[in-house]
PDB file of C-alpha atoms in Angstrom:
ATOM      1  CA  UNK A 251     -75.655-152.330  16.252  1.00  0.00           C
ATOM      2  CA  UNK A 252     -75.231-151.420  12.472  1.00  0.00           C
ATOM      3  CA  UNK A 253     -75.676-148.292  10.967  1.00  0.00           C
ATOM      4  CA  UNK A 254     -74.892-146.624   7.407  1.00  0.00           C
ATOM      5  CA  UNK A 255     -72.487-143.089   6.919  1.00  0.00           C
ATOM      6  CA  UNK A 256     -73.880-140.168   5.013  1.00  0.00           C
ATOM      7  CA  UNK A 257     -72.575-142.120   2.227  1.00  0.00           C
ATOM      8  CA  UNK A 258     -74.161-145.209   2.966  1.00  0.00           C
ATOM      9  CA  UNK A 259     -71.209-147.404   3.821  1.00  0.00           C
ATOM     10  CA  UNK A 260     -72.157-149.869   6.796  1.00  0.00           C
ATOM     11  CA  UNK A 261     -70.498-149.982  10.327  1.00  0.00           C
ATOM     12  CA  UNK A 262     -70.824-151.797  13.243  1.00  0.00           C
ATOM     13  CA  UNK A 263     -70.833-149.992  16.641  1.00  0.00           C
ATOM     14  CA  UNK A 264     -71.453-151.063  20.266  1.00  0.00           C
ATOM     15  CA  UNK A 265     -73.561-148.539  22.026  1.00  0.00           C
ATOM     16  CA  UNK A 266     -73.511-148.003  26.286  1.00  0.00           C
ATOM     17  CA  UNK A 267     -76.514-148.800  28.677  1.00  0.00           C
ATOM     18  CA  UNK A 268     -77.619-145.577  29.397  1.00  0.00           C
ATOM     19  CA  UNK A 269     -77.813-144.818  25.480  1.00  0.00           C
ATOM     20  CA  UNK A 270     -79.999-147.961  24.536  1.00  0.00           C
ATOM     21  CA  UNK A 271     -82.263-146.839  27.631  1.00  0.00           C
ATOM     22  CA  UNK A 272     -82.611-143.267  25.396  1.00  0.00           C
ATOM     23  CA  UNK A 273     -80.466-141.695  28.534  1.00  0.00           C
ATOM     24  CA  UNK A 274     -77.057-139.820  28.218  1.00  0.00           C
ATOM     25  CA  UNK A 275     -74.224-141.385  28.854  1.00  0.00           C
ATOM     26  CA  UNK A 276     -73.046-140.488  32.424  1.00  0.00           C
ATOM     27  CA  UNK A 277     -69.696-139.661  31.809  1.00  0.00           C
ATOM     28  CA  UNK A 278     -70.050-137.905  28.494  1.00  0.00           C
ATOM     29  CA  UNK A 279     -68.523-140.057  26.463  1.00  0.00           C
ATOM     30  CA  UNK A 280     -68.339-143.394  25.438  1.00  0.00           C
ATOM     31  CA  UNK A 281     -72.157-144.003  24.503  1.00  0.00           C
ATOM     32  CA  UNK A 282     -71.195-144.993  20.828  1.00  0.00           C
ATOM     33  CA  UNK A 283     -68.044-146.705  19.776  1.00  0.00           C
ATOM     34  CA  UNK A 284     -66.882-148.586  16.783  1.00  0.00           C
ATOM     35  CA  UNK A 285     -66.614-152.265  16.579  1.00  0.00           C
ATOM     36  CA  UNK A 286     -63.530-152.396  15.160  1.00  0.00           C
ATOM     37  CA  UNK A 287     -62.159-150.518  17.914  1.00  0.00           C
ATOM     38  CA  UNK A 288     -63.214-152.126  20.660  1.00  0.00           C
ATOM     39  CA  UNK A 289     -62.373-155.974  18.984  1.00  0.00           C
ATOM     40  CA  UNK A 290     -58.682-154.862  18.069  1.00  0.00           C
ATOM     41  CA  UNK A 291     -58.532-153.655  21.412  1.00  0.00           C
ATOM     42  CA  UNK A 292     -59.557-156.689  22.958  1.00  0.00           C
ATOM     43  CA  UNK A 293     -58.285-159.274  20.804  1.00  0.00           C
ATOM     44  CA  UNK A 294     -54.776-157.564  21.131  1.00  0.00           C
ATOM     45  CA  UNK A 295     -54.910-158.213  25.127  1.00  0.00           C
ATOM     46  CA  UNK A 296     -55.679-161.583  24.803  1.00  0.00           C
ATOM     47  CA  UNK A 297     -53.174-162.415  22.024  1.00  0.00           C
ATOM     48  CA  UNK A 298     -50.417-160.865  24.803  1.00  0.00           C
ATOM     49  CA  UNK A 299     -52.119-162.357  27.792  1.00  0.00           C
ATOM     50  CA  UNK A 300     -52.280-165.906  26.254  1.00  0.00           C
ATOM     51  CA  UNK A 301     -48.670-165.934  25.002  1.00  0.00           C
ATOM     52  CA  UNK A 302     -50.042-166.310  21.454  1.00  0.00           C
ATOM     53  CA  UNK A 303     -49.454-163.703  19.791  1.00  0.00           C
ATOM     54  CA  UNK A 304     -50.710-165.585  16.464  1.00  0.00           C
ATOM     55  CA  UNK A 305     -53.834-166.787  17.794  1.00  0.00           C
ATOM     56  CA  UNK A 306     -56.539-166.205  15.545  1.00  0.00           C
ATOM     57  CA  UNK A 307     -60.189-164.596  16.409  1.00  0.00           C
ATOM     58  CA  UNK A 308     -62.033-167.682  16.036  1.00  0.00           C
ATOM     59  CA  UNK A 309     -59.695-169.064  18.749  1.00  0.00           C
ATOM     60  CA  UNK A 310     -60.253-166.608  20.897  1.00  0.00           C
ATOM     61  CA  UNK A 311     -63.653-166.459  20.641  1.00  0.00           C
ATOM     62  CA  UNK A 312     -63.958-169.235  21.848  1.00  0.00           C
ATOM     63  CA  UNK A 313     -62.652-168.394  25.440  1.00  0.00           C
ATOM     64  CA  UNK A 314     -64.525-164.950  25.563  1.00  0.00           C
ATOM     65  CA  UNK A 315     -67.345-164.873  27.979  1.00  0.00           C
ATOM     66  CA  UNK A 316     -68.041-161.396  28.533  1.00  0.00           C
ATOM     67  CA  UNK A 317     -66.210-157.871  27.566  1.00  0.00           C
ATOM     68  CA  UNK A 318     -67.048-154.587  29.521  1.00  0.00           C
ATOM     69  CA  UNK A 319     -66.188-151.253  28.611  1.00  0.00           C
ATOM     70  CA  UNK A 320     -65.846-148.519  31.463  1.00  0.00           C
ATOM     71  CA  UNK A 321     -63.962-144.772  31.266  1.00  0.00           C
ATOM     72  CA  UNK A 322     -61.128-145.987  32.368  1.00  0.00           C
ATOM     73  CA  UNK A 323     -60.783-149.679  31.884  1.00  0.00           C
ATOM     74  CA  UNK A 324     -61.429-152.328  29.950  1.00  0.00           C
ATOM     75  CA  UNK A 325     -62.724-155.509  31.676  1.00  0.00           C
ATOM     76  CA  UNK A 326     -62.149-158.810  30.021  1.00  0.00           C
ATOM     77  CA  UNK A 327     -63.873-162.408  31.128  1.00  0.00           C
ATOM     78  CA  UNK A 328     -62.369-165.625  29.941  1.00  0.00           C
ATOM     79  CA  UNK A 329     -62.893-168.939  30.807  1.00  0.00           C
ATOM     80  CA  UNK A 330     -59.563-171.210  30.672  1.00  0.00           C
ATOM     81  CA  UNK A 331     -59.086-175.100  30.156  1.00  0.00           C
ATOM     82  CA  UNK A 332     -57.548-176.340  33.579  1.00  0.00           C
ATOM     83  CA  UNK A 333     -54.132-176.957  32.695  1.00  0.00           C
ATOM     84  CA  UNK A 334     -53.671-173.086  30.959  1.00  0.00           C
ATOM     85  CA  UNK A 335     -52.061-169.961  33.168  1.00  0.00           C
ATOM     86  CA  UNK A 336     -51.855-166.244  32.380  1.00  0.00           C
ATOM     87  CA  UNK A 337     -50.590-164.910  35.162  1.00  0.00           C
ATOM     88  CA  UNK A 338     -46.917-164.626  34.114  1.00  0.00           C
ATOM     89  CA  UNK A 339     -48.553-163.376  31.084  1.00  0.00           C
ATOM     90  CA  UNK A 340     -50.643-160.762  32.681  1.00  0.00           C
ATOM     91  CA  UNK A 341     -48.066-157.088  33.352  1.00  0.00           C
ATOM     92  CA  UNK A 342     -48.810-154.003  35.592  1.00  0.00           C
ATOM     93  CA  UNK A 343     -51.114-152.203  34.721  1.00  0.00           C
ATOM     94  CA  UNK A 344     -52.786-155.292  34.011  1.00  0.00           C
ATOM     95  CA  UNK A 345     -54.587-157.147  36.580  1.00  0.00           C
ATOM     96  CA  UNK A 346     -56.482-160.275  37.689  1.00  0.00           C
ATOM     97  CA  UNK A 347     -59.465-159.207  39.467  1.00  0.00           C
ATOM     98  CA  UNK A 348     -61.584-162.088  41.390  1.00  0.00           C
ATOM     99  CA  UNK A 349     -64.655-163.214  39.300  1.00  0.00           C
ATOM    100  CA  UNK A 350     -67.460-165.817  39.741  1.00  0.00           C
ATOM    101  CA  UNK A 351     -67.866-168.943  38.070  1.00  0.00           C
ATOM    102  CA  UNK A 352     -64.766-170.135  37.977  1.00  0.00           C
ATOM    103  CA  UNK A 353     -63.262-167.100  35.252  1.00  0.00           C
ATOM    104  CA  UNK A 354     -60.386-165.535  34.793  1.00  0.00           C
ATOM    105  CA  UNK A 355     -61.322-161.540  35.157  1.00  0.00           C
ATOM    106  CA  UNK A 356     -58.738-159.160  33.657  1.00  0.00           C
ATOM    107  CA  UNK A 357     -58.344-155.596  33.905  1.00  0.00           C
ATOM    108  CA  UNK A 358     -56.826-153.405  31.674  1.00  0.00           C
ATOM    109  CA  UNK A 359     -56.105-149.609  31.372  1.00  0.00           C
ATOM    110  CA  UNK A 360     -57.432-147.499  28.639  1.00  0.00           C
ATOM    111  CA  UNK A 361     -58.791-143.946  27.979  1.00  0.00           C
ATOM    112  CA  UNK A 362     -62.022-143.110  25.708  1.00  0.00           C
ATOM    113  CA  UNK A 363     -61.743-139.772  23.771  1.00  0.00           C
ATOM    114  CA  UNK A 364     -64.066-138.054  21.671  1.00  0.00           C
ATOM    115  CA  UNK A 365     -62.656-137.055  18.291  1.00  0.00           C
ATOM    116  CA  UNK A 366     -64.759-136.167  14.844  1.00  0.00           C
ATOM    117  CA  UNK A 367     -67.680-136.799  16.385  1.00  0.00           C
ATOM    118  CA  UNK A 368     -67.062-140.396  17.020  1.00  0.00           C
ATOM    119  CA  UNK A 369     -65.621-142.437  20.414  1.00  0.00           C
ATOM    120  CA  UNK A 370     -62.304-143.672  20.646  1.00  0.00           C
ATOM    121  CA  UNK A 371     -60.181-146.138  22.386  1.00  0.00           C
ATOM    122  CA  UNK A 372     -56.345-145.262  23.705  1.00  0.00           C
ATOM    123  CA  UNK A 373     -54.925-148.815  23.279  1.00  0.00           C
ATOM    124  CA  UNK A 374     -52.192-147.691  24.996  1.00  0.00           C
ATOM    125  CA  UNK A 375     -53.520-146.341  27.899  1.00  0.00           C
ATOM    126  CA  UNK A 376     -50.738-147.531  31.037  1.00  0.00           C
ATOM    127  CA  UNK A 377     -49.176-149.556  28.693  1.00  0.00           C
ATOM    128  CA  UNK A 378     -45.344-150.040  27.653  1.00  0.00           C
ATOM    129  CA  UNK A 379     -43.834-147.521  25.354  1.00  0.00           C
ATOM    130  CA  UNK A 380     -43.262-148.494  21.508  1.00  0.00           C
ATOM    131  CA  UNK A 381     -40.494-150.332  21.021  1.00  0.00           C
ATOM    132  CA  UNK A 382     -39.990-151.064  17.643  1.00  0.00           C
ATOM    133  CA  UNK A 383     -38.147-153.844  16.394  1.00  0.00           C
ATOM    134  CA  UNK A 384     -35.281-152.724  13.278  1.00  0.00           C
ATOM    135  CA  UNK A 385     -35.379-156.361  11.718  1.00  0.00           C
ATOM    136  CA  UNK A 386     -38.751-157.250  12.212  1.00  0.00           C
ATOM    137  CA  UNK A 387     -39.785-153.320  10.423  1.00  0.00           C
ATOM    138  CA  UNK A 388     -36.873-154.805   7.733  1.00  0.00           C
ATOM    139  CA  UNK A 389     -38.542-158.093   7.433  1.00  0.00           C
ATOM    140  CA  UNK A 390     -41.520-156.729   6.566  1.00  0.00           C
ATOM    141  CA  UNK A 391     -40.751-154.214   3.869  1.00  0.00           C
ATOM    142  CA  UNK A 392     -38.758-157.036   2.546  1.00  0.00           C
ATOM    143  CA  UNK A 393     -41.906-158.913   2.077  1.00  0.00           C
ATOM    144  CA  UNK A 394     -43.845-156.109   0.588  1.00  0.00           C
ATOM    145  CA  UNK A 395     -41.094-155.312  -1.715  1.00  0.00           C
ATOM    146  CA  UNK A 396     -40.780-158.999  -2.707  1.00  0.00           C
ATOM    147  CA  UNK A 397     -44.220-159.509  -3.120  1.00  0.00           C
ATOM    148  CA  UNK A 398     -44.153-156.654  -5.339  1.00  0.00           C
ATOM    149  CA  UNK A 399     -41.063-157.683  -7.302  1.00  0.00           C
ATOM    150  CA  UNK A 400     -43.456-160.791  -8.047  1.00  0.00           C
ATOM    151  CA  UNK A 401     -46.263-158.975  -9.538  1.00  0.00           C
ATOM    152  CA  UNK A 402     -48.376-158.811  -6.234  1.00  0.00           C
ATOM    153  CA  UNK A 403     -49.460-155.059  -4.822  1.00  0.00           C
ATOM    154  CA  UNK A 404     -51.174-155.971  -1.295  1.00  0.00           C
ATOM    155  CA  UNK A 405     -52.115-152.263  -1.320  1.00  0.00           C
ATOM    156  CA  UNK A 406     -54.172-152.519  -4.580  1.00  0.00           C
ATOM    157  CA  UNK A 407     -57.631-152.936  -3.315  1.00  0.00           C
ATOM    158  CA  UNK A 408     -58.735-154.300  -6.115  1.00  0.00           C
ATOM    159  CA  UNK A 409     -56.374-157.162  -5.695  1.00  0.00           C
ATOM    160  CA  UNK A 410     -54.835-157.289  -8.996  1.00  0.00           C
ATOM    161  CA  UNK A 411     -52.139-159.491  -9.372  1.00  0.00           C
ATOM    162  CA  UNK A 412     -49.725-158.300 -12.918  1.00  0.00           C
ATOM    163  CA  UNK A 413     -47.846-160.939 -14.209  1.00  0.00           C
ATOM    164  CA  UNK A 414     -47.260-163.189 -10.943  1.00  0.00           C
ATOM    165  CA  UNK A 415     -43.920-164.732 -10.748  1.00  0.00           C
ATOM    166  CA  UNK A 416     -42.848-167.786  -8.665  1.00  0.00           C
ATOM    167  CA  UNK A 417     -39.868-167.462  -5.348  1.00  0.00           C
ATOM    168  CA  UNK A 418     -37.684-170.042  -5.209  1.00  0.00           C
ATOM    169  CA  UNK A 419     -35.449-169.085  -2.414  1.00  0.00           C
ATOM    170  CA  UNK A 420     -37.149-171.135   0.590  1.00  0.00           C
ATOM    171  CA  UNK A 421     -36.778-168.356   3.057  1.00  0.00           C
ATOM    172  CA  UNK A 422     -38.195-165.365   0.657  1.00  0.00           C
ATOM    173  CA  UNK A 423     -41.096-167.558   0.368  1.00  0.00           C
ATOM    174  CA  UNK A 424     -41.646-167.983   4.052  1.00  0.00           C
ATOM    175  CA  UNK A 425     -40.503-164.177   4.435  1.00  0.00           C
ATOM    176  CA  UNK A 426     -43.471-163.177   2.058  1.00  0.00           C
ATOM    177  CA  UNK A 427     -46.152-164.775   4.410  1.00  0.00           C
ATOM    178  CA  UNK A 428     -45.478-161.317   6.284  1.00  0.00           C
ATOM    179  CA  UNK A 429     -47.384-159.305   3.716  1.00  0.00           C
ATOM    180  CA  UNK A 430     -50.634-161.256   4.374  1.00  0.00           C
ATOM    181  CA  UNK A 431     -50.700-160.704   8.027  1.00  0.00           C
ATOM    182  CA  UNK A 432     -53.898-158.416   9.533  1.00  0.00           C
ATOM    183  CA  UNK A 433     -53.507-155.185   8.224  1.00  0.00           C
ATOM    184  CA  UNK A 434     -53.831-153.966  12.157  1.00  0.00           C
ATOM    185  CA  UNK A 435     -50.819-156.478  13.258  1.00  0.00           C
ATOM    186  CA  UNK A 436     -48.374-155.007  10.617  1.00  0.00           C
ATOM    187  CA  UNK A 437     -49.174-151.763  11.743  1.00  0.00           C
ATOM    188  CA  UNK A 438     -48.378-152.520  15.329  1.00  0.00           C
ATOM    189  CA  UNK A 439     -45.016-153.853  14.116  1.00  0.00           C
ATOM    190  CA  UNK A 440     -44.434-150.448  11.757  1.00  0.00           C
ATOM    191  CA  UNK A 441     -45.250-148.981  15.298  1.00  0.00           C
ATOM    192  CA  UNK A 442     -43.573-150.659  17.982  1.00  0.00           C
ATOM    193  CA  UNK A 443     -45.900-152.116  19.937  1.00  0.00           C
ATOM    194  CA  UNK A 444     -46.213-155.806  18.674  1.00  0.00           C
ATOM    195  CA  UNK A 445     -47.970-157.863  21.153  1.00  0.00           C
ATOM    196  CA  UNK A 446     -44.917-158.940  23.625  1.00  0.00           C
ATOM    197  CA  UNK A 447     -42.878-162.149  22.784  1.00  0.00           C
ATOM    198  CA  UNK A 448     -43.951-161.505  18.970  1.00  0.00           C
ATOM    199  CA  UNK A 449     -40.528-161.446  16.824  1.00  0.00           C
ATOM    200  CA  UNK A 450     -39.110-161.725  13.574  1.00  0.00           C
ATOM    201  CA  UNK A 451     -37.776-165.161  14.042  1.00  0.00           C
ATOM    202  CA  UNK A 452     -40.681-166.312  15.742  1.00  0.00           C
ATOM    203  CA  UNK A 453     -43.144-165.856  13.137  1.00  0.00           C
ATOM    204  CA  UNK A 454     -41.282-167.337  10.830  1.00  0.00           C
ATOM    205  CA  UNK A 455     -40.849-170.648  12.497  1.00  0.00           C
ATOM    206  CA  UNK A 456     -44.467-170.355  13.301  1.00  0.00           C
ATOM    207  CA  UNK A 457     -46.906-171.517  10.709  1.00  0.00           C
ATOM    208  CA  UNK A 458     -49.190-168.534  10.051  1.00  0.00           C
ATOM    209  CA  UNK A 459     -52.999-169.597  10.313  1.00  0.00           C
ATOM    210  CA  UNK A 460     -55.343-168.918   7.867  1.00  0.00           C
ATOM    211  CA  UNK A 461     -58.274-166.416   9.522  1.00  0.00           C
TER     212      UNK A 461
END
């Protein structure tokens, strides 16, 4: 559903059963949630359950048949070409729960919590601890600082660029790439908690897509 803030900036929320039937939500909590919230949530499973930690959302769209949203989980349905597996992909908590129609059903742990009046996702919910990665936090502000050194402020909203200037050192080119990656992703690397198998070295060999 979309709606507009008391300053009438537009959002995108999904809202539960019982809410859209005018009821209460059972539980309390979890009748309204942002969009956002629940697509980096999802879209961050599948990049670590795929092994493709690059894949972009139009690729994974592609394989998503259903999403469900409970207290305490976080049900995903995918349907999988015949010659892919997941399951070495797929950790405790995770799990593969039987489904119909020939889909893969996956379970994962998460917690909903009210806070400012809105619904919120724990991500982390049963998951690993951060574990964050010294040269691929270095990496990064190496980019930004590059990218800056060239005239180019990815934090400047208004995407100014002063005065661009040209890299000629291969790998500071390729090492710049970093600054354009989803503003959630770089985040998660600032954080720790990069989706699993996602490294410094591997995303540079990797060529970075372009949505």
């Amino acid at each position: 559903m979309r709606g507009r803030n008391r300053h009438g900036r537009r959002y995108l929320y999904h809202v539960s059963s019982p809410l859209q039937a005018g009821c209460k939500s059972r539980c309390g909590t979890g009748s309204r949630i942002a969009a956002k919230v629940i697509e980096n949530a999802v879209f961050g499973r599948l990049r670590g359950w795929s092994g493709k930690p690059l894949a972009s959302i139009s690729e994974l769209t592609t394989i998503l048949r259903k999403v469900t949203v409970h207290r305490g989980s976080l049900v995903v349905q995918v349907q999988l070409a015949p010659y892919e597996d997941w399951t070495n992909n797929i950790l405790a908590p995770d799990r593969v729960d039987p489904s119909a129609d020939g889909l893969l059903q996956i379970c994962s742990l998460l917690t909903l919590f009210n806070r400012g009046g809105r619904t919120w996702l724990d991500q982390a919910a049963g998951h690993r601890k951060a574990q964050p990665d010294r040269a691929f936090i270095a990496g990064l502000r190496h980019a930004h600082s590059e990218l800056q050194r060239c005239g180019i402020d990815m934090t400047d909203q208004r995407g100014r660029v002063c005065e661009p200037k040209g890299i000629d050192d291969p790998y500071l080119r390729k090492l710049t790439s970093l600054g354009f990656l989803a503003p959630d992703l770089q985040r998660a690397i600032l954080e720790g908690k990069q989706p699993a198998g996602l490294t410094l070295s591997a995303l540079l060999a990797t060529p970075l897509p372009l949505d």
